[in-house]
Amino acid sequence: MNFPIPKQDRSAFVGELQRYVDKSRRDGSLLGVMLIHLHRVVELNTSFGYKVGDRLLAIVRDRIGKILRPNDSIERIGDHDFVLVLPSPKNVGHASLAANRIVNVLEEPLEIDGNAIKASVAIGIALFPEHAQEADALLRLADVALAGAIQSNSPIKICAEVPDKGTLSSFIIESELRHALMNDEFILYYQPKIDLATRQVCGAEALSRWNNPARGLVPPDVFIPVAEQTNLMLPFTLWSLNLAARQFGEFNRLSKNFSVAVNLSATVLYDPDVVDLINRTIKIWSIRPEQLVLEVTESAMMVDPKTSLETLNRFHDLGVMLSIDDFGTGYSSLAYVKKMPVNELKIDKSFVMNMDKDKGDAMIVRTVIDMAHNFEIAVTAEGVESQLILEQLAELGCDCAQGFYLAKPMPAANLIDWLQVSPWARQTGMRSVTG
Ligand code: C2E
Ligand code: CA
Ligand code: CA
C-alpha cells in the first residue's frame, strides 16, 4: 500500500470527469459521482501527526477499493476527500447502494500503530444527466449533497433535485469554504498590540483572511458567519490555533514577552473537546500557556453562562489568558464578568474610535477601565486610529492599545519585519539595538 496517496488536483479531475461524461452521453448511459469525505482527519493530524492521517486515508482507500467494480474509479481529491466515479449505474438506487456498501465496509475499526480508529465518512452523490449535464456542475452538486450530509449528520445524501438559486448560493459558499480549508486558502494576518506603559509591542491578534483565487482576499466578516453555521468552525479554529502557535515561535524570538491572541467563536467555546485541543496545541508547539490569549465575545459567553463558566475555568486551569472581546456591545455586565476567570477586557472599537469627539463614549471607556481595574482585569482598547486617542487612553490608565494608528493587520512575514524596524518594537529579543 502506498501512502501518502497522491492528491488529484480538482481542475485536472474535472477534465478527467468530463471525458467520462462525454462517453456516457455518447453511450446514452448514466454516470454517478460520489464525494466521500473522511471526518476527523484534521483532528487526527493534530493529535498524532500527518503520517497517521495519511495512513488512515490509505487504509480507507484500500478497503473501499475491495468492494468496487472493475470499471469504478477512485481518486483522492483534497486532503480529506475521495471522489468515486461509477460508470453506468442503472439508477439512483444503484448509486445509493454502492454508497451504503462503502459506509458498511468502514464500520469495522481500522488499526493504525496499535490504535483502533473508527473511520467515519459522509458521502454526497450526483448523477449525470439527472442532476447536471457537465462535469464541473456535477462535481459541484456532489459537493452540495456532501455538505448536506455533513450538516444533517447523515452518512449519505443524494442530490435529489436541483436546488433553487438562493439555497444553492448558500450551499456553494459552504462547500467553497470546505474546499478552501482543504486547499490551504486561509491565511492569518496579525495586528500588533502595544503596552501603553512601556509603549512597546506586547503581542498580536491573529485575524483570518480567505485568499480566494477568484475573489481575492475575503474578510472574516463575510466567511466566519457562514462557517459558524456549519461544522467547519472547529476544524477552522484548530487550523488557526495551530498556525498561530507555530508562527508565534518566530515572533517570540524577536520580541520578549510576546503573546498571541486567537478568536474563539461561540460554537467552538461549547465544543466538549475544545479544552483538550487547546491543551494539546500549546504542548505541541511548546508555547507557555500565558503566551496564548483566547478572545471570546460576551455574547458567546451568554449563550449558556453556566457551561461557559465551566469551560473558562478549565482554560484558566491550563494557564492560558482569557479576554472578553467587543466589550460594551453586549450585556456589559461587569458584575457578571467578575465571576469569570478573565484576564482582559477589550473595549469595542465603536466606543474608542470617537472618544476624542464624543463625551459619552469617553465616559464609557473611562468607566470600563476603572471598574475592570477594581477587579484586577487589564483593559485593551481596540480601534485606536490617532495619536490623540492613544494619549487619551494612556491618561485614563488603559493598559494596552490596538488599532490602525499603531499598525494594521499584516501577514506573518510582514510582522517579522515590523518587529525589527518599528519604533513600537525597539526592545526586541534578538536584535541588540545598534541605531
Ligand atoms: P475582532 O476580533 O473585533 O477584530 C478586530 C477587528 O477590527 C479586525 O477586523 C481589525 O482589522 C479591525 N481593526 C483593528 N484596528 C482597527 C482600527 O483602528 N479601526 C478600524 N476601523 N478597525 C480596526 P477583521 O480582521 O476584519 O476581523 C473582523 C472580525 O472577524 C474580528 O473582529 C473577529 O470577530 C472575526 N475574526 C477574524 N478572524 C477570526 C478567526 O480566526 N476566528 C474567529 N472566530 N473570528 C475571527
Ligand atoms: Ca478579537
Ligand atoms: Ca473586537
Coordinates of C-alpha atoms and ligand atoms in Angstrom, one line a residue:
M1 CA 0.0 0.0 0.0
N2 CA 1.4 3.4 -1.0
F3 CA 1.0 6.5 1.2
P4 CA 0.6 9.4 1.2
I5 CA -1.8 8.8 -1.6
P6 CA -1.2 11.4 -4.3
K7 CA -3.8 14.1 -4.4
Q8 CA -5.6 14.8 -7.6
D9 CA -5.9 18.5 -8.4
R10 CA -9.6 19.4 -8.6
S11 CA -9.4 21.2 -12.0
A12 CA -7.4 18.3 -13.5
F13 CA -10.0 15.9 -12.1
V14 CA -12.8 17.9 -13.7
G15 CA -11.1 17.4 -17.1
E16 CA -11.0 13.7 -16.4
L17 CA -14.6 13.6 -15.3
Q18 CA -15.7 15.4 -18.4
R19 CA -14.3 12.6 -20.5
Y20 CA -16.5 10.1 -18.5
V21 CA -19.5 12.5 -19.0
D22 CA -18.8 12.7 -22.8
K23 CA -18.6 8.9 -23.1
S24 CA -21.8 8.4 -21.1
R25 CA -23.6 10.9 -23.3
R26 CA -22.4 9.0 -26.4
D27 CA -23.4 5.7 -24.9
G28 CA -26.7 7.0 -23.5
S29 CA -25.8 5.7 -20.1
L30 CA -25.9 7.2 -16.6
L31 CA -22.9 8.3 -14.6
G32 CA -22.6 8.6 -10.9
V33 CA -20.2 10.9 -9.0
M34 CA -19.7 10.3 -5.3
L35 CA -17.7 12.5 -3.0
I36 CA -16.6 10.7 0.1
H37 CA -15.5 12.9 3.0
L38 CA -13.4 11.4 5.8
H39 CA -14.2 13.0 9.1
R40 CA -11.7 13.9 11.8
V41 CA -8.6 13.9 9.6
V42 CA -7.6 17.4 10.8
E43 CA -8.0 16.3 14.5
L44 CA -6.0 13.1 13.8
N45 CA -3.3 15.1 12.1
T46 CA -3.2 17.5 15.0
S47 CA -3.2 14.8 17.7
F48 CA -1.0 12.1 16.1
G49 CA 0.9 13.8 13.2
Y50 CA 0.3 13.8 9.5
K51 CA 1.6 10.3 9.0
V52 CA -1.4 8.8 10.9
G53 CA -3.8 10.9 8.8
D54 CA -2.1 9.7 5.6
R55 CA -2.2 6.1 6.7
L56 CA -5.9 6.4 7.6
L57 CA -6.6 7.7 4.1
A58 CA -4.5 4.8 2.5
I59 CA -6.3 2.1 4.5
V60 CA -9.7 3.6 3.8
R61 CA -8.9 3.7 0.1
D62 CA -7.8 0.1 0.2
R63 CA -11.0 -1.0 1.9
I64 CA -13.2 0.9 -0.5
G65 CA -11.2 -0.5 -3.4
K66 CA -12.0 -4.0 -2.4
I67 CA -15.7 -3.6 -3.0
L68 CA -15.5 -1.6 -6.2
R69 CA -16.4 -3.0 -9.6
P70 CA -13.5 -3.1 -12.2
N71 CA -14.7 0.0 -14.0
D72 CA -15.3 2.2 -11.0
S73 CA -12.5 4.6 -10.3
I74 CA -11.5 6.2 -7.1
E75 CA -9.2 9.2 -6.6
R76 CA -8.1 11.3 -3.7
I77 CA -9.1 14.9 -4.1
G78 CA -8.1 17.4 -1.5
D79 CA -6.9 16.4 2.0
H80 CA -9.8 14.5 3.3
D81 CA -11.9 13.5 0.3
F82 CA -12.1 10.8 -2.2
V83 CA -14.1 11.0 -5.4
L84 CA -15.6 7.9 -6.9
V85 CA -16.8 7.7 -10.4
L86 CA -19.4 5.0 -11.1
P87 CA -19.9 4.4 -14.9
S88 CA -23.4 3.2 -15.9
P89 CA -25.3 2.8 -12.7
K90 CA -28.7 1.5 -13.5
N91 CA -30.5 4.2 -11.5
V92 CA -30.1 6.4 -8.4
G93 CA -30.8 3.4 -6.1
H94 CA -27.8 1.6 -7.6
A95 CA -25.5 4.5 -6.7
S96 CA -27.0 4.8 -3.2
L97 CA -26.5 1.0 -2.7
A98 CA -22.8 1.5 -3.6
A99 CA -22.6 4.3 -1.0
N100 CA -24.2 2.1 1.6
R101 CA -21.6 -0.6 1.0
I102 CA -18.8 1.9 1.5
V103 CA -20.3 3.0 4.8
N104 CA -20.7 -0.7 5.9
V105 CA -17.2 -1.7 4.9
L106 CA -15.8 1.1 7.1
E107 CA -17.9 0.0 10.1
E108 CA -15.1 -2.2 11.4
P109 CA -12.4 -0.1 13.2
L110 CA -9.1 0.3 11.4
E111 CA -5.8 -0.4 13.1
I112 CA -3.0 2.2 13.0
D113 CA 0.1 1.7 15.2
G114 CA -1.9 -0.4 17.6
N115 CA -4.7 2.1 17.9
A116 CA -8.2 1.1 16.8
I117 CA -9.6 4.1 14.8
K118 CA -13.1 4.2 13.5
A119 CA -13.2 5.9 10.1
S120 CA -16.4 7.9 9.7
V121 CA -17.5 9.2 6.4
A122 CA -20.1 11.4 4.8
I123 CA -21.0 10.8 1.1
G124 CA -22.6 13.1 -1.4
I125 CA -23.9 11.7 -4.7
A126 CA -24.8 13.4 -8.0
L127 CA -25.9 11.8 -11.3
F128 CA -25.5 12.6 -14.9
P129 CA -27.7 13.5 -16.7
E130 CA -30.4 13.8 -14.0
H131 CA -28.7 16.5 -11.8
A132 CA -26.2 18.1 -14.2
Q133 CA -25.0 17.7 -17.8
E134 CA -21.4 18.8 -17.4
A135 CA -18.5 17.6 -15.2
D136 CA -18.0 20.9 -13.4
A137 CA -21.6 21.2 -12.3
L138 CA -21.8 17.5 -11.5
L139 CA -18.9 17.7 -9.1
R140 CA -20.3 20.9 -7.5
L141 CA -23.7 19.2 -6.9
A142 CA -22.0 16.2 -5.4
D143 CA -20.3 18.8 -3.2
V144 CA -23.7 20.3 -2.3
A145 CA -25.0 16.9 -1.5
L146 CA -22.0 16.2 0.7
A147 CA -22.4 19.5 2.5
G148 CA -26.0 18.5 3.2
A149 CA -24.9 15.1 4.5
I150 CA -22.4 16.7 6.8
Q151 CA -24.8 19.3 8.0
S152 CA -27.6 16.9 8.8
N153 CA -25.2 14.3 10.3
S154 CA -26.3 11.6 7.9
P155 CA -23.8 9.4 6.2
I156 CA -25.3 9.6 2.6
K157 CA -27.1 12.3 0.7
I158 CA -28.2 12.2 -2.9
C159 CA -28.6 15.4 -4.8
A160 CA -32.3 14.8 -5.0
E161 CA -33.3 17.9 -7.0
V162 CA -31.6 20.9 -8.4
P163 CA -31.8 23.4 -5.5
D164 CA -33.2 26.9 -6.2
K165 CA -30.7 29.7 -6.6
G166 CA -30.9 31.1 -3.1
T167 CA -30.2 27.7 -1.4
L168 CA -27.6 26.9 -4.0
S169 CA -25.6 30.1 -3.3
S170 CA -25.6 29.5 0.5
F171 CA -24.6 25.9 -0.1
I172 CA -21.9 26.9 -2.6
I173 CA -20.3 29.2 -0.2
E174 CA -20.3 26.5 2.5
S175 CA -18.8 23.9 0.1
E176 CA -16.4 26.6 -1.1
L177 CA -15.2 27.1 2.5
R178 CA -14.7 23.4 3.0
H179 CA -12.7 23.3 -0.2
A180 CA -10.8 26.4 0.9
L181 CA -9.9 24.7 4.2
M182 CA -8.6 21.6 2.5
N183 CA -6.7 23.6 -0.1
D184 CA -5.0 25.9 2.4
E185 CA -6.6 29.1 1.1
F186 CA -7.0 30.6 4.5
I187 CA -4.2 32.8 5.9
L188 CA -3.6 34.6 9.2
Y189 CA -2.9 38.3 9.5
Y190 CA -1.6 39.7 12.7
Q191 CA -2.3 43.0 14.3
P192 CA 0.2 44.1 17.0
K193 CA -0.9 45.2 20.4
I194 CA 1.0 47.9 22.3
D195 CA 1.6 48.2 26.1
L196 CA 0.7 51.8 26.9
A197 CA 3.1 52.0 29.9
T198 CA 6.2 50.9 28.0
R199 CA 4.9 52.0 24.5
Q200 CA 6.2 48.7 23.3
V201 CA 4.6 45.8 21.5
C202 CA 3.4 43.1 23.8
G203 CA 1.6 40.7 21.4
A204 CA -0.6 40.4 18.3
E205 CA -4.1 39.2 17.5
A206 CA -4.4 36.6 14.8
L207 CA -7.1 37.6 12.3
S208 CA -8.0 35.3 9.5
R209 CA -8.4 36.1 5.8
W210 CA -9.6 33.9 2.9
N211 CA -7.3 34.2 -0.1
N212 CA -9.9 33.1 -2.7
P213 CA -8.4 32.5 -6.2
A214 CA -11.4 34.2 -7.9
R215 CA -12.5 36.8 -5.4
G216 CA -9.2 37.9 -3.8
L217 CA -8.8 38.5 -0.1
V218 CA -12.2 37.8 1.6
P219 CA -12.6 39.4 5.0
P220 CA -13.6 37.3 8.0
D221 CA -16.9 39.2 8.5
V222 CA -18.0 37.5 5.2
F223 CA -17.0 33.9 5.8
I224 CA -16.9 33.4 9.6
P225 CA -20.7 33.8 9.9
V226 CA -21.1 31.1 7.2
A227 CA -18.5 28.8 8.8
E228 CA -20.3 29.2 12.1
Q229 CA -23.5 27.8 10.6
T230 CA -21.6 24.6 9.6
N231 CA -19.5 22.1 11.4
L232 CA -16.4 23.7 9.8
M233 CA -15.8 26.1 12.7
L234 CA -13.9 23.6 14.9
P235 CA -11.5 22.4 12.2
F236 CA -11.1 26.0 11.0
T237 CA -10.3 27.1 14.6
L238 CA -7.9 24.2 15.0
W239 CA -6.2 25.2 11.8
S240 CA -5.9 28.9 13.0
L241 CA -4.7 27.9 16.5
N242 CA -2.0 25.6 15.2
L243 CA -0.8 28.1 12.6
A244 CA -0.7 31.0 15.2
A245 CA 1.1 28.7 17.7
R246 CA 3.6 27.7 15.1
Q247 CA 4.3 31.3 13.8
F248 CA 4.4 32.5 17.4
G249 CA 7.8 30.9 17.8
E250 CA 9.4 33.3 15.4
F251 CA 7.6 36.4 16.8
N252 CA 8.6 35.4 20.3
R253 CA 12.2 35.1 19.2
L254 CA 12.1 38.7 18.1
S255 CA 10.1 40.2 20.9
K256 CA 10.3 39.3 24.5
N257 CA 7.1 38.5 26.5
F258 CA 5.1 38.3 23.3
S259 CA 1.6 36.8 23.4
V260 CA -0.6 35.7 20.5
A261 CA -4.4 36.1 20.6
V262 CA -6.8 33.8 18.8
N263 CA -10.6 34.4 18.5
L264 CA -12.9 31.6 19.6
S265 CA -16.5 31.5 18.2
A266 CA -19.5 30.5 20.4
T267 CA -19.8 27.2 18.5
V268 CA -16.2 26.3 19.4
L269 CA -16.5 27.5 23.0
Y270 CA -19.2 25.0 23.6
D271 CA -17.5 22.1 21.9
P272 CA -16.7 19.4 24.5
D273 CA -13.2 18.8 23.1
V274 CA -12.1 22.4 22.9
V275 CA -10.1 22.5 26.2
D276 CA -8.2 19.3 25.3
L277 CA -7.5 20.5 21.8
I278 CA -6.1 23.8 23.1
N279 CA -4.0 22.0 25.7
R280 CA -2.6 19.8 23.0
T281 CA -1.8 22.7 20.8
I282 CA 0.3 24.5 23.4
K283 CA 2.1 21.3 24.2
I284 CA 2.9 20.5 20.5
W285 CA 4.2 24.0 19.8
S286 CA 5.8 24.4 23.3
I287 CA 4.1 27.7 24.0
R288 CA 4.0 28.9 27.6
P289 CA 0.2 28.9 28.3
E290 CA 0.3 32.5 29.5
Q291 CA 1.5 33.5 26.0
L292 CA -1.7 32.3 24.4
V293 CA -4.7 34.6 24.7
L294 CA -8.2 33.3 23.8
E295 CA -10.7 36.0 22.8
V296 CA -14.3 35.2 23.4
T297 CA -17.2 37.7 23.0
E298 CA -19.6 38.4 25.8
S299 CA -22.5 37.3 23.6
A300 CA -20.8 33.9 23.1
M301 CA -20.5 33.5 26.8
M302 CA -24.1 34.4 27.4
V303 CA -25.5 31.7 25.1
D304 CA -25.1 29.3 28.1
P305 CA -23.4 31.1 31.0
K306 CA -23.1 28.0 33.2
T307 CA -21.3 25.9 30.6
S308 CA -19.1 28.8 29.5
L309 CA -18.1 29.4 33.1
E310 CA -17.1 25.8 33.4
T311 CA -15.1 25.9 30.2
L312 CA -13.4 29.2 31.0
N313 CA -12.4 27.7 34.4
R314 CA -10.8 24.8 32.6
F315 CA -9.0 27.2 30.3
H316 CA -7.9 29.1 33.3
D317 CA -6.5 25.9 34.9
L318 CA -4.4 25.4 31.8
G319 CA -2.9 28.8 32.4
V320 CA -4.0 30.4 29.1
M321 CA -5.1 34.0 29.2
L322 CA -8.8 34.9 28.6
S323 CA -10.0 38.0 27.0
I324 CA -13.6 39.3 26.6
D325 CA -13.8 40.7 23.1
D326 CA -16.1 43.6 21.8
F327 CA -16.8 44.6 25.4
G328 CA -19.6 47.1 25.6
T329 CA -21.6 45.8 22.7
G330 CA -23.5 43.1 24.6
Y331 CA -24.6 42.7 28.2
S332 CA -21.6 44.6 29.5
S333 CA -22.2 43.3 32.9
L334 CA -19.1 43.8 34.9
A335 CA -20.7 42.1 37.9
Y336 CA -21.0 39.0 35.8
V337 CA -17.5 39.4 34.3
K338 CA -16.2 39.4 37.9
K339 CA -17.3 35.8 38.3
M340 CA -15.4 34.7 35.2
P341 CA -11.7 33.9 35.4
V342 CA -11.0 36.7 32.9
N343 CA -7.6 38.5 32.4
E344 CA -8.5 41.1 29.9
L345 CA -11.4 43.2 28.5
K346 CA -11.2 44.5 25.0
I347 CA -13.3 47.7 24.7
D348 CA -15.1 47.6 21.4
K349 CA -13.7 49.9 18.8
S350 CA -17.1 51.6 18.4
F351 CA -16.5 53.4 21.7
V352 CA -12.8 54.1 21.1
M353 CA -12.9 55.4 17.6
N354 CA -14.9 58.5 18.6
M355 CA -13.9 59.1 22.1
D356 CA -12.0 62.3 21.2
K357 CA -15.2 63.8 19.9
D358 CA -17.9 62.1 21.8
K359 CA -18.0 62.7 25.6
G360 CA -20.4 59.8 26.2
D361 CA -18.0 57.4 24.5
A362 CA -15.1 58.8 26.5
M363 CA -17.1 58.3 29.7
I364 CA -17.9 54.7 28.9
V365 CA -14.3 54.0 28.2
R366 CA -13.2 55.6 31.5
T367 CA -15.9 53.7 33.4
V368 CA -14.9 50.3 31.9
I369 CA -11.2 50.9 32.7
D370 CA -11.9 51.9 36.3
M371 CA -14.2 49.1 37.0
A372 CA -12.1 46.4 35.3
H373 CA -9.1 47.6 37.3
N374 CA -11.1 47.3 40.5
F375 CA -11.5 43.6 39.6
E376 CA -7.8 43.4 38.6
I377 CA -8.7 42.9 34.9
A378 CA -6.5 44.5 32.3
V379 CA -8.0 46.6 29.6
T380 CA -7.1 46.8 25.9
A381 CA -8.7 49.4 23.6
E382 CA -9.2 48.4 20.0
G383 CA -9.8 50.7 17.1
V384 CA -7.1 53.3 18.1
E385 CA -6.8 55.4 14.9
S386 CA -5.0 58.5 16.1
Q387 CA -2.3 59.7 18.5
L388 CA -4.8 61.9 20.3
I389 CA -6.8 58.9 21.2
L390 CA -3.7 56.9 22.2
E391 CA -2.8 59.7 24.6
Q392 CA -6.3 59.9 26.0
L393 CA -6.3 56.2 26.7
A394 CA -2.9 56.4 28.4
E395 CA -4.2 59.2 30.5
L396 CA -7.2 57.1 31.6
G397 CA -4.8 54.3 32.6
C398 CA -5.8 51.9 29.8
D399 CA -3.2 49.0 29.7
C400 CA -2.9 48.2 26.0
A401 CA -3.9 49.6 22.6
Q402 CA -4.5 48.1 19.2
G403 CA -5.5 49.9 16.1
F404 CA -4.7 51.3 12.6
Y405 CA -2.7 54.2 14.1
L406 CA -0.2 51.7 15.6
A407 CA -0.3 49.0 12.9
K408 CA -2.8 47.5 10.5
P409 CA -3.2 43.7 10.5
M410 CA -0.5 42.2 8.3
P411 CA 0.8 38.8 7.1
A412 CA 3.2 36.9 9.4
A413 CA 6.3 37.7 7.2
N414 CA 5.5 41.5 7.5
L415 CA 5.1 41.2 11.2
I416 CA 8.5 39.7 11.4
D417 CA 9.9 42.7 9.6
W418 CA 7.8 45.1 11.6
L419 CA 9.1 43.6 14.9
Q420 CA 12.6 44.5 13.7
V421 CA 12.0 48.1 12.4
S422 CA 9.0 49.6 14.1
P423 CA 9.6 52.3 16.8
W424 CA 6.9 50.3 18.8
A425 CA 9.2 47.3 18.8
R426 CA 12.6 48.7 19.9
Q427 CA 13.3 46.3 22.8
T428 CA 13.3 43.2 20.7
G429 CA 14.7 39.9 22.0
M430 CA 17.2 39.1 19.3
R431 CA 18.4 42.5 18.0
S432 CA 20.8 44.3 20.2
V433 CA 19.9 47.9 19.4
T434 CA 22.6 49.4 17.2
G435 CA 20.9 52.5 16.0
Ligands
C2E1 P1 -12.4 41.5 16.2 O1 -11.9 40.3 16.9 O2 -13.1 42.5 17.0 O3 -11.1 42.0 15.5 C1 -10.8 43.4 15.4 C2 -11.2 43.9 14.0 O4 -11.0 45.3 14.0 C3 -10.3 43.4 12.9 O5 -11.2 43.3 11.7 C4 -9.4 44.5 12.7 O6 -8.8 44.6 11.4 C5 -10.2 45.7 12.9 N1 -9.5 46.9 13.3 C6 -8.3 46.9 14.0 N2 -7.9 48.1 14.3 C7 -8.8 49.0 13.7 C8 -8.9 50.4 13.6 O7 -8.1 51.2 14.1 N3 -10.0 50.9 13.0 C9 -11.0 50.1 12.5 N4 -12.0 50.6 11.9 N5 -10.9 48.7 12.5 C10 -9.8 48.2 13.2 P2 -11.1 42.0 10.8 O8 -9.8 41.5 10.7 O9 -11.9 42.3 9.6 O10 -12.0 40.9 11.7 C11 -13.3 41.1 11.9 C12 -13.8 40.1 12.9 O11 -13.8 38.8 12.4 C13 -13.0 40.0 14.1 O12 -13.3 41.1 15.0 C14 -13.4 38.7 14.7 O13 -14.6 38.8 15.4 C15 -13.7 37.9 13.4 N6 -12.5 37.0 13.2 C16 -11.4 37.3 12.5 N7 -10.6 36.2 12.4 C17 -11.2 35.2 13.1 C18 -10.9 33.9 13.4 O14 -9.9 33.3 13.0 N8 -11.8 33.2 14.2 C19 -13.0 33.8 14.6 N9 -13.8 33.1 15.3 N10 -13.3 35.0 14.3 C20 -12.4 35.8 13.6
CA2 CA -10.9 39.8 18.6
CA3 CA -13.1 43.2 19.0

